XYZ file of N, CA and C in Angstrom:
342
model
N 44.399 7.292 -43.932
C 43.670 7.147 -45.186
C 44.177 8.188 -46.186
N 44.630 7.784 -47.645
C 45.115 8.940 -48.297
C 43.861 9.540 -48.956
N 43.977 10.995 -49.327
C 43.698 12.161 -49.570
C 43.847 12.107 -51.392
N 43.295 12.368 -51.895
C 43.467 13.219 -53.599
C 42.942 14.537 -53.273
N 43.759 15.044 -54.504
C 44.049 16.182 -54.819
C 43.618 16.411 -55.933
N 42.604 17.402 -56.661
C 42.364 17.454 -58.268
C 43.275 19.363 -58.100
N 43.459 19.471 -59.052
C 44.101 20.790 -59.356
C 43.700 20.767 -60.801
N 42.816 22.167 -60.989
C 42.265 22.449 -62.078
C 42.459 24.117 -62.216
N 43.320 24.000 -63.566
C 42.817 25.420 -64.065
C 42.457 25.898 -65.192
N 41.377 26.826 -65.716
C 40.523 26.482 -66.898
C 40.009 28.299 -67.533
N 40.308 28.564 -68.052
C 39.819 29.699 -68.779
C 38.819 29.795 -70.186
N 37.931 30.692 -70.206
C 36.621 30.489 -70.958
C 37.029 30.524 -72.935
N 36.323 29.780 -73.056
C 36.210 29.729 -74.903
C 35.460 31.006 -75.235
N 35.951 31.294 -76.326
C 35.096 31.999 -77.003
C 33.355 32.081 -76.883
N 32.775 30.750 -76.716
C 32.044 30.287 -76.479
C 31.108 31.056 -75.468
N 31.828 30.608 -74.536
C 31.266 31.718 -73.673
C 30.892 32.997 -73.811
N 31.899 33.791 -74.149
C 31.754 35.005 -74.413
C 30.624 35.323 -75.135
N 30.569 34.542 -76.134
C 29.147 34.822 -77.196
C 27.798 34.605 -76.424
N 27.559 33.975 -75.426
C 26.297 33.611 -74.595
C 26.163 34.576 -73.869
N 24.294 34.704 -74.324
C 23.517 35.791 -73.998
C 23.783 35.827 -72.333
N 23.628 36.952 -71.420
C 24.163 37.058 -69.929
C 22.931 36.179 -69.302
N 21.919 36.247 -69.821
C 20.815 35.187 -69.035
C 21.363 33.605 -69.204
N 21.528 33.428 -70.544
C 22.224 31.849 -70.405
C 23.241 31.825 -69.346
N 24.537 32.326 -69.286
C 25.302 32.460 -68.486
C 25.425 32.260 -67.142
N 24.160 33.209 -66.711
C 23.557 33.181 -65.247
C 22.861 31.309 -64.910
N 22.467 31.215 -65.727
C 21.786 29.695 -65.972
C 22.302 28.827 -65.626
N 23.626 28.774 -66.411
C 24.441 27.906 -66.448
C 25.701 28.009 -64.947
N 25.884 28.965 -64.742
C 26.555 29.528 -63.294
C 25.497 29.037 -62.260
N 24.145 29.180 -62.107
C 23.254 28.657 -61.320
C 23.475 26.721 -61.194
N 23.456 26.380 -62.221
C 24.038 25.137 -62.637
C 25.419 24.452 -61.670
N 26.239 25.557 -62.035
C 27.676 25.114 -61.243
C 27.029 25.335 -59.704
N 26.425 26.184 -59.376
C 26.629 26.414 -57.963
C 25.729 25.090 -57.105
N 24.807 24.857 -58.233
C 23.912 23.659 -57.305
C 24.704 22.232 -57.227
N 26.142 22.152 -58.302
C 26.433 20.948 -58.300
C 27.502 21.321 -56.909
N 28.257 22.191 -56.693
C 29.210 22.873 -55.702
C 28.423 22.311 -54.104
N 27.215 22.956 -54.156
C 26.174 22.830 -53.243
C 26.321 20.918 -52.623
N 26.174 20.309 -53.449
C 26.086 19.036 -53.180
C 27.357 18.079 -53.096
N 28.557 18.852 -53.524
C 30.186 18.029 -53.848
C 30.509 17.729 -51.686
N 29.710 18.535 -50.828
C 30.189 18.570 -49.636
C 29.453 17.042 -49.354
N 28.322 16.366 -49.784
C 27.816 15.338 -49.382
C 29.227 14.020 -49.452
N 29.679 14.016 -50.716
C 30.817 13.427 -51.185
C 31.710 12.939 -50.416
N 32.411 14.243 -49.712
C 33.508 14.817 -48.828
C 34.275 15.407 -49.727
N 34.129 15.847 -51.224
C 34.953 16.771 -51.196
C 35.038 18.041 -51.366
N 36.028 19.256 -50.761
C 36.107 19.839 -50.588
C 36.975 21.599 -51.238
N 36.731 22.227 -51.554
C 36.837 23.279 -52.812
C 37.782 23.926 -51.151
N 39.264 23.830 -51.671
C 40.044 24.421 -50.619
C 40.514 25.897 -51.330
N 39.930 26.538 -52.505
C 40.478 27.752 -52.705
C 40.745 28.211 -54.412
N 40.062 28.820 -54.894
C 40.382 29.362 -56.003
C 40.825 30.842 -56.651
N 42.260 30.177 -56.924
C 42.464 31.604 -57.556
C 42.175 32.468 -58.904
N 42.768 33.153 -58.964
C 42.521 34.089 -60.198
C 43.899 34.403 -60.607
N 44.246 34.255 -61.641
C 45.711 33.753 -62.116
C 46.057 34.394 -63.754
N 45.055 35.138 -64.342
C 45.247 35.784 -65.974
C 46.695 36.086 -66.458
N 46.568 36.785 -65.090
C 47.830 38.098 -65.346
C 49.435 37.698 -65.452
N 49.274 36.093 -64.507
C 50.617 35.633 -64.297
C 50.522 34.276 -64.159
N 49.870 33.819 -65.387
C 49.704 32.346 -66.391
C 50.520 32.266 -67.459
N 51.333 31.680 -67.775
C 51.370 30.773 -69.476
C 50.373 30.859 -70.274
N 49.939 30.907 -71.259
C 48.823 30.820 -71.609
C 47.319 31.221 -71.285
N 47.403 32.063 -70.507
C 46.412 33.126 -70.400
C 45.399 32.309 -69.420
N 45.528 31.485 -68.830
C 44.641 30.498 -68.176
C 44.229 31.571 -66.843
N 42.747 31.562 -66.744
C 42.054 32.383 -65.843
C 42.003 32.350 -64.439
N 41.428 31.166 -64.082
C 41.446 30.614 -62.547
C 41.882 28.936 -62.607
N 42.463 29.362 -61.153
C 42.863 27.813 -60.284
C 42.135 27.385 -59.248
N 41.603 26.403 -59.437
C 41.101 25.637 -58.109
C 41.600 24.279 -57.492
N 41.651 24.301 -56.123
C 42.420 23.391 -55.435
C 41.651 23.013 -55.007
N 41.136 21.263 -55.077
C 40.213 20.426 -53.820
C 40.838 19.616 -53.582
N 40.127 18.970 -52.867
C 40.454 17.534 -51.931
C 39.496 16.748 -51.974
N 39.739 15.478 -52.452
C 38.808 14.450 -52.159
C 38.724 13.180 -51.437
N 38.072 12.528 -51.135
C 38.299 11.173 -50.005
C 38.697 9.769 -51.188
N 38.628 10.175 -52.369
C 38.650 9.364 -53.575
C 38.723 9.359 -54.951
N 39.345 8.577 -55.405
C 39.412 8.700 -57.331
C 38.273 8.498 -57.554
N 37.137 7.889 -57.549
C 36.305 8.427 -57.895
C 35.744 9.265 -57.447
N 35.747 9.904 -56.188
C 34.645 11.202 -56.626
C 35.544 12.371 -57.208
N 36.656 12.194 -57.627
C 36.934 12.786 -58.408
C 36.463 12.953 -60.238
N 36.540 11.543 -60.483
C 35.930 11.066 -61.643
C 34.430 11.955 -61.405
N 33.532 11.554 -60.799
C 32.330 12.055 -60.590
C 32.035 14.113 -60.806
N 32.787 14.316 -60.487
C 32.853 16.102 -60.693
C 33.125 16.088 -61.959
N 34.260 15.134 -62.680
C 34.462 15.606 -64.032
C 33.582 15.178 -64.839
N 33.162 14.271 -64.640
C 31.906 13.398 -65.663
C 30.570 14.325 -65.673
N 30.297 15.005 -64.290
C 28.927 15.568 -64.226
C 29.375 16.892 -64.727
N 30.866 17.430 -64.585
C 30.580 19.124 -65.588
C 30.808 18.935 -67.082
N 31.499 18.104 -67.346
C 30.913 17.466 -68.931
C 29.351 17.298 -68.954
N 28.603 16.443 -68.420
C 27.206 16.355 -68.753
C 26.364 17.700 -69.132
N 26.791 18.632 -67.439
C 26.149 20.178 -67.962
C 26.874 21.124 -68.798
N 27.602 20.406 -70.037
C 28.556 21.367 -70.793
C 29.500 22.433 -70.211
N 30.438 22.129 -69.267
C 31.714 22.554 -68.621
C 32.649 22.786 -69.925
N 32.716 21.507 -70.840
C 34.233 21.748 -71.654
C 33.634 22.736 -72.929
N 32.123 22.503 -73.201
C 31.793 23.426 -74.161
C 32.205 25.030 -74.353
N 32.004 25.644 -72.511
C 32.606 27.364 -72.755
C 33.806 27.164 -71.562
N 34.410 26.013 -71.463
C 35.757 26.552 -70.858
C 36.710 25.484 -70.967
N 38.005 26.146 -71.526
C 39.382 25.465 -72.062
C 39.934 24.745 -70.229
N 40.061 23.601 -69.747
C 40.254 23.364 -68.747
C 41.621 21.842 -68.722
N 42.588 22.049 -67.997
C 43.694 21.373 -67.382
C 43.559 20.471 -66.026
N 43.458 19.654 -66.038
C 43.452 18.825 -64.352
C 44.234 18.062 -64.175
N 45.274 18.153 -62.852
C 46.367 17.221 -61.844
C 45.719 16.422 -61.097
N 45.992 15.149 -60.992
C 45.384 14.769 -59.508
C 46.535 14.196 -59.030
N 46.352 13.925 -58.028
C 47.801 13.606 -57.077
C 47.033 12.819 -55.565
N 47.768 11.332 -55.297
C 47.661 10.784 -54.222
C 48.280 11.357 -53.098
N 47.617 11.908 -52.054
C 48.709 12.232 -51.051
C 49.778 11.570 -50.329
N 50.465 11.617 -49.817
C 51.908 10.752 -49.560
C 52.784 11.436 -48.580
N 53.540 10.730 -48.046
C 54.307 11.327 -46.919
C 55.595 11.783 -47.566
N 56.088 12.823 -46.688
C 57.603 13.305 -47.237
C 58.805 11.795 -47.478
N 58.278 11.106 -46.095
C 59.433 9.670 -46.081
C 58.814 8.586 -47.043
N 57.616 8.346 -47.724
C 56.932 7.888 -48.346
C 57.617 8.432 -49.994
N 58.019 9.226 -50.408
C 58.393 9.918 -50.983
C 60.422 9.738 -51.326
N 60.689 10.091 -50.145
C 62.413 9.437 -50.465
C 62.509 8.257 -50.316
N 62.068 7.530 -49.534
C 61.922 5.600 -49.593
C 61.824 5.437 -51.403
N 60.837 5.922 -52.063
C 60.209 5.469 -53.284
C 61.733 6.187 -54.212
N 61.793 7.543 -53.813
C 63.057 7.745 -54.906
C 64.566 7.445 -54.861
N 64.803 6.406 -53.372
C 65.992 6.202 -53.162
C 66.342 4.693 -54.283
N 65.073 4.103 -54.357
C 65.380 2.484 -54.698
C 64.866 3.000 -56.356
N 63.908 4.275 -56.497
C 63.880 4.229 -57.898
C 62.698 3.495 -58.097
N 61.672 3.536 -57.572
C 60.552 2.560 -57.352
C 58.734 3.628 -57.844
N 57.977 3.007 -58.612
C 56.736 3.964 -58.421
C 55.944 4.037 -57.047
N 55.266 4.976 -56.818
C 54.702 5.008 -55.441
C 53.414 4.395 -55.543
């Protein structure tokens, strides 16, 4: 069964910065209860880094998951839009079907999409 991949990395707006530390906390309480529930799904938060110092563009953290599906991928992005995600943070996302290495030269020998 293939695997997705979302790869996201996202550093804060101005926006943020200006919000009082109680909103903040609020809204971080927010992320953690939706985090809390992404395991029902199956997917899975395999690791986030912290990346400022040695980004392009100053981009803050990276996070790597895994999901059992395009949509529940769709579903994470739709629900941190709902609780204003893009409002205090500038954010980038990859997704990628997983695939085999021979899955992979088969497709680029004939020149073919996967």
């Amino acid at each position: 069964m293939a695997t997705y991949t979302l790869l996201e990395i996202w550093k804060p707006r101005p926006e943020w910065y200006a919000l009082p530390n109680a909103h903040k906390r609020k809204f971080i309480g927010k992320i953690r209860e939706t985090l809390g529930t992404l395991d029902q799904s199956g997917a899975k938060l395999l690791g986030l880094w912290r990346c400022r110092a040695t980004s392009e563009g100053g981009w803050d953290v990276m996070a790597y998951w895994q999901f059992p599906s395009f949509q529940a991928i769709e579903e994470l992005i739709d629900g941190n839009e709902k609780f204003g995600w893009n409002r205090y943070f500038d954010q980038k996302n990859m997704v990628g079907k997983s695939i085999t290495a021979e899955e992979w030269c088969s497709a680029s020998e004939i020149d073919t999409e996967l």
